[in-house]
Amino acid sequence: MAGHSHVLEGIQVSSPELGIGIIGLGAIGVTHARALRALPGVNLVAFSGGSPGLAAESGWPGAVRLDPDAVIVHPEVAAVAVCAPTEWHAPLAIAAAEAGRHVLVEKPMATSVADAERLAVLQAERGVVIAMVAQRRFEAEFAYVKTLLDGGHLGRMRLATTHVHWHRDDDYYAAAGWRSSMAAGGGSLMNQGVHNVDLLRWLCGPVADVTAQYGTLGHEMDAEDTTVATLRFTSGALGMISTSTATPPGSPATLTLHTSLGVVELGQGEVIRWDLPGVPPPPADDTVISGASDPAAIGIAGHVAMWREVLEAIAGGRRSAADATDAAGTVRLLCGIYEAARTGRQVRLEDLS
């Protein structure tokens, strides 16, 4: 990127580097810091959370450690990465956008439809880029399938399923209270399943209505640890989602598409089944690291690609491909599934507010 002339509210610098702030320099915040280190034209200016030396260990010795509010209003910070616990994603993203900062917020963007829609409005009102981390969209096999679908090369969608059965033990939940709280976004659907839910909606289009059930089957806690949902897409295709942290370790997340022309089943960096006559499969992506057994097993390749796309959107004065409006669709689906499970009724997503 050749340079950035910062015209956002409260930003006083004009430099060849875009100033970044990270709120929440824990495990995922460090992933962002390491990803940014791999990209030109950026500078990690400030961060919150984590240990004082963590930014330096991640390659940014000049970054200063501040409280979250101070990171947002720092005069050299033009874009903020929100990597705090899930319940703080929307409040911090809203505060950053209202301060005129671009925002990249970890998944899920919000835990309520109202907050997600507020962020969609803010990106237009404030003229800033707001995006949810959707790094799995950049994995080679999913990007390839998306191109084929958009070009009409896979036929008509009939059935789409995704399963995220990622074991998490009691120590994982004890390490952070929000992980065991339903209201804080700690459930297996909202926390572990969100990326594949986003992929399913991105690949197959909007969902019209859902039915669902959930339970807490393997842990003593408030949040669900197992959810199963059935979907009807606006296209007429049907779908199914299952997520669980109460299953044994070692199961990669999978996504399967049954179309009028064949079947595609993808794992994590793996093509499990490719039954599409005349259509060559994508190469396996060896940059993908699975968190099926270990929540700390997070590679940076997807975050590098996500940040690159966001930086290009900022430089080009356009919205991100995973902008707040798009991400609000994923939040609406997640909330719709929970509402259907809670009430035992079929839920039309357009009725959620």
Short mmCIF file of N, CA and C in Angstrom, two decimals, residues 254-326:
data_model
loop_
_atom_site.label_atom_id
_atom_site.label_comp_id
_atom_site.label_asym_id
_atom_site.label_seq_id
_atom_site.Cartn_x
_atom_site.Cartn_y
_atom_site.Cartn_z
N THR A 254 -16.38 -30.09 9.18
CA THR A 254 -16.66 -30.46 7.80
C THR A 254 -17.83 -29.66 7.25
N LEU A 255 -17.85 -29.51 5.94
CA LEU A 255 -18.95 -28.85 5.25
C LEU A 255 -19.20 -29.61 3.95
N THR A 256 -20.46 -30.00 3.72
CA THR A 256 -20.81 -30.82 2.57
C THR A 256 -21.93 -30.15 1.78
N LEU A 257 -21.75 -30.11 0.47
CA LEU A 257 -22.74 -29.54 -0.45
C LEU A 257 -23.22 -30.63 -1.40
N HIS A 258 -24.52 -30.87 -1.41
CA HIS A 258 -25.13 -31.80 -2.35
C HIS A 258 -25.89 -30.96 -3.38
N THR A 259 -25.47 -31.00 -4.62
CA THR A 259 -26.10 -30.20 -5.67
C THR A 259 -26.68 -31.11 -6.75
N SER A 260 -27.32 -30.50 -7.72
CA SER A 260 -27.89 -31.28 -8.82
C SER A 260 -26.83 -31.92 -9.69
N LEU A 261 -25.56 -31.51 -9.52
CA LEU A 261 -24.48 -32.06 -10.34
C LEU A 261 -23.52 -32.96 -9.58
N GLY A 262 -23.63 -33.01 -8.25
CA GLY A 262 -22.71 -33.87 -7.51
C GLY A 262 -22.58 -33.48 -6.06
N VAL A 263 -21.47 -33.92 -5.45
CA VAL A 263 -21.25 -33.75 -4.02
C VAL A 263 -19.84 -33.21 -3.77
N VAL A 264 -19.75 -32.24 -2.86
CA VAL A 264 -18.47 -31.71 -2.39
C VAL A 264 -18.46 -31.81 -0.88
N GLU A 265 -17.41 -32.41 -0.31
CA GLU A 265 -17.23 -32.41 1.14
C GLU A 265 -15.84 -31.92 1.46
N LEU A 266 -15.79 -30.85 2.25
CA LEU A 266 -14.52 -30.22 2.60
C LEU A 266 -14.30 -30.28 4.10
N GLY A 267 -13.03 -30.47 4.49
CA GLY A 267 -12.67 -30.44 5.90
C GLY A 267 -11.92 -29.15 6.20
N GLN A 268 -10.81 -29.27 6.89
CA GLN A 268 -9.98 -28.11 7.20
C GLN A 268 -8.65 -28.30 6.49
N GLY A 269 -8.54 -27.65 5.33
CA GLY A 269 -7.37 -27.83 4.49
C GLY A 269 -7.39 -29.17 3.78
N GLU A 270 -8.57 -29.76 3.64
CA GLU A 270 -8.67 -31.11 3.10
C GLU A 270 -9.92 -31.25 2.24
N VAL A 271 -9.78 -31.84 1.06
CA VAL A 271 -10.92 -32.21 0.24
C VAL A 271 -11.25 -33.66 0.56
N ILE A 272 -12.36 -33.87 1.27
CA ILE A 272 -12.73 -35.22 1.72
C ILE A 272 -13.42 -35.98 0.59
N ARG A 273 -14.30 -35.30 -0.12
CA ARG A 273 -15.01 -35.94 -1.23
C ARG A 273 -15.25 -34.91 -2.33
N TRP A 274 -14.97 -35.30 -3.54
CA TRP A 274 -15.18 -34.42 -4.70
C TRP A 274 -15.78 -35.27 -5.82
N ASP A 275 -17.09 -35.28 -5.88
CA ASP A 275 -17.81 -36.10 -6.86
C ASP A 275 -18.57 -35.16 -7.81
N LEU A 276 -17.80 -34.52 -8.69
CA LEU A 276 -18.34 -33.57 -9.66
C LEU A 276 -17.71 -33.87 -11.02
N PRO A 277 -18.35 -34.69 -11.81
CA PRO A 277 -17.77 -35.07 -13.11
C PRO A 277 -17.41 -33.86 -13.96
N GLY A 278 -16.17 -33.85 -14.45
CA GLY A 278 -15.73 -32.77 -15.33
C GLY A 278 -15.26 -31.53 -14.65
N VAL A 279 -15.36 -31.49 -13.31
CA VAL A 279 -14.91 -30.31 -12.56
C VAL A 279 -13.71 -30.72 -11.71
N PRO A 280 -12.53 -30.19 -11.96
CA PRO A 280 -11.34 -30.59 -11.18
C PRO A 280 -11.42 -30.09 -9.75
N PRO A 281 -10.94 -30.87 -8.79
CA PRO A 281 -10.96 -30.43 -7.38
C PRO A 281 -9.88 -29.40 -7.12
N PRO A 282 -10.03 -28.62 -6.05
CA PRO A 282 -8.96 -27.69 -5.67
C PRO A 282 -7.82 -28.43 -5.00
N PRO A 283 -6.64 -27.85 -4.96
CA PRO A 283 -5.55 -28.46 -4.20
C PRO A 283 -5.82 -28.34 -2.71
N ALA A 284 -5.28 -29.27 -1.94
CA ALA A 284 -5.39 -29.18 -0.49
C ALA A 284 -4.60 -27.96 0.00
N ASP A 285 -5.10 -27.33 1.06
CA ASP A 285 -4.47 -26.12 1.61
C ASP A 285 -3.71 -26.49 2.88
N ASP A 286 -2.38 -26.61 2.77
CA ASP A 286 -1.60 -27.05 3.92
C ASP A 286 -1.28 -25.92 4.90
N THR A 287 -1.84 -24.71 4.66
CA THR A 287 -1.64 -23.61 5.61
C THR A 287 -2.69 -23.60 6.70
N VAL A 288 -3.73 -24.44 6.57
CA VAL A 288 -4.83 -24.44 7.53
C VAL A 288 -4.46 -25.30 8.73
N ILE A 289 -4.66 -24.75 9.93
CA ILE A 289 -4.41 -25.47 11.17
C ILE A 289 -5.74 -25.64 11.89
N SER A 290 -6.06 -26.87 12.30
CA SER A 290 -7.35 -27.16 12.91
C SER A 290 -7.32 -26.93 14.41
N GLY A 291 -8.43 -26.39 14.93
CA GLY A 291 -8.59 -26.25 16.37
C GLY A 291 -9.50 -27.32 16.93
N ALA A 292 -9.61 -28.47 16.24
CA ALA A 292 -10.54 -29.52 16.65
C ALA A 292 -10.28 -30.01 18.07
N SER A 293 -9.00 -30.16 18.43
CA SER A 293 -8.66 -30.66 19.75
C SER A 293 -8.05 -29.59 20.64
N ASP A 294 -7.36 -28.63 20.03
CA ASP A 294 -6.61 -27.62 20.78
C ASP A 294 -7.08 -26.22 20.38
N PRO A 295 -7.75 -25.49 21.29
CA PRO A 295 -8.22 -24.14 20.95
C PRO A 295 -7.11 -23.16 20.65
N ALA A 296 -5.87 -23.48 21.05
CA ALA A 296 -4.74 -22.59 20.78
C ALA A 296 -4.10 -22.87 19.43
N ALA A 297 -4.58 -23.90 18.73
CA ALA A 297 -4.00 -24.26 17.43
C ALA A 297 -4.58 -23.35 16.35
N ILE A 298 -4.04 -22.16 16.26
CA ILE A 298 -4.53 -21.16 15.32
C ILE A 298 -3.37 -20.69 14.46
N GLY A 299 -3.43 -20.92 13.16
CA GLY A 299 -2.40 -20.40 12.26
C GLY A 299 -2.70 -18.96 11.91
N ILE A 300 -1.75 -18.29 11.25
CA ILE A 300 -1.95 -16.88 10.92
C ILE A 300 -2.34 -16.66 9.47
N ALA A 301 -2.28 -17.69 8.61
CA ALA A 301 -2.50 -17.47 7.18
C ALA A 301 -3.85 -16.86 6.88
N GLY A 302 -4.89 -17.37 7.55
CA GLY A 302 -6.22 -16.83 7.31
C GLY A 302 -6.36 -15.39 7.77
N HIS A 303 -5.73 -15.06 8.89
CA HIS A 303 -5.79 -13.68 9.40
C HIS A 303 -4.96 -12.73 8.53
N VAL A 304 -3.86 -13.22 7.98
CA VAL A 304 -3.10 -12.40 7.04
C VAL A 304 -3.98 -12.05 5.84
N ALA A 305 -4.67 -13.05 5.29
CA ALA A 305 -5.55 -12.82 4.14
C ALA A 305 -6.71 -11.89 4.50
N MET A 306 -7.27 -12.07 5.70
CA MET A 306 -8.38 -11.23 6.14
C MET A 306 -7.94 -9.78 6.29
N TRP A 307 -6.80 -9.56 6.94
CA TRP A 307 -6.28 -8.21 7.11
C TRP A 307 -5.92 -7.58 5.76
N ARG A 308 -5.37 -8.37 4.86
CA ARG A 308 -5.02 -7.83 3.55
C ARG A 308 -6.28 -7.31 2.85
N GLU A 309 -7.36 -8.07 2.92
CA GLU A 309 -8.62 -7.64 2.28
C GLU A 309 -9.16 -6.38 2.93
N VAL A 310 -9.09 -6.29 4.26
CA VAL A 310 -9.58 -5.11 4.96
C VAL A 310 -8.73 -3.89 4.64
N LEU A 311 -7.42 -4.06 4.61
CA LEU A 311 -6.53 -2.95 4.28
C LEU A 311 -6.77 -2.45 2.85
N GLU A 312 -7.03 -3.37 1.94
CA GLU A 312 -7.34 -2.97 0.56
C GLU A 312 -8.66 -2.22 0.50
N ALA A 313 -9.63 -2.64 1.32
CA ALA A 313 -10.91 -1.92 1.37
C ALA A 313 -10.72 -0.51 1.91
N ILE A 314 -9.91 -0.37 2.96
CA ILE A 314 -9.65 0.95 3.52
C ILE A 314 -8.97 1.85 2.49
N ALA A 315 -7.92 1.30 1.86
CA ALA A 315 -7.17 2.09 0.87
C ALA A 315 -8.03 2.45 -0.33
N GLY A 316 -8.96 1.56 -0.69
CA GLY A 316 -9.79 1.79 -1.87
C GLY A 316 -11.08 2.52 -1.60
N GLY A 317 -11.34 2.83 -0.32
CA GLY A 317 -12.57 3.54 0.02
C GLY A 317 -13.82 2.72 -0.27
N ARG A 318 -13.74 1.41 -0.09
CA ARG A 318 -14.88 0.53 -0.34
C ARG A 318 -15.16 -0.31 0.90
N ARG A 319 -16.27 -1.01 0.88
CA ARG A 319 -16.59 -1.91 1.98
C ARG A 319 -15.83 -3.22 1.85
N SER A 320 -15.60 -3.85 3.00
CA SER A 320 -15.01 -5.18 3.00
C SER A 320 -16.01 -6.18 2.46
N ALA A 321 -15.52 -7.28 1.90
CA ALA A 321 -16.40 -8.36 1.44
C ALA A 321 -17.11 -9.04 2.61
N ALA A 322 -16.56 -8.90 3.81
CA ALA A 322 -17.20 -9.44 5.02
C ALA A 322 -17.62 -8.29 5.92
N ASP A 323 -18.27 -7.30 5.30
CA ASP A 323 -18.60 -6.06 6.03
C ASP A 323 -19.71 -6.30 7.05
N ALA A 324 -20.07 -5.24 7.78
CA ALA A 324 -21.02 -5.38 8.88
C ALA A 324 -22.40 -5.82 8.40
N THR A 325 -22.81 -5.40 7.23
CA THR A 325 -24.10 -5.84 6.70
C THR A 325 -24.09 -7.34 6.44
N ASP A 326 -23.04 -7.81 5.82
CA ASP A 326 -22.90 -9.24 5.56
C ASP A 326 -22.80 -10.01 6.87
#
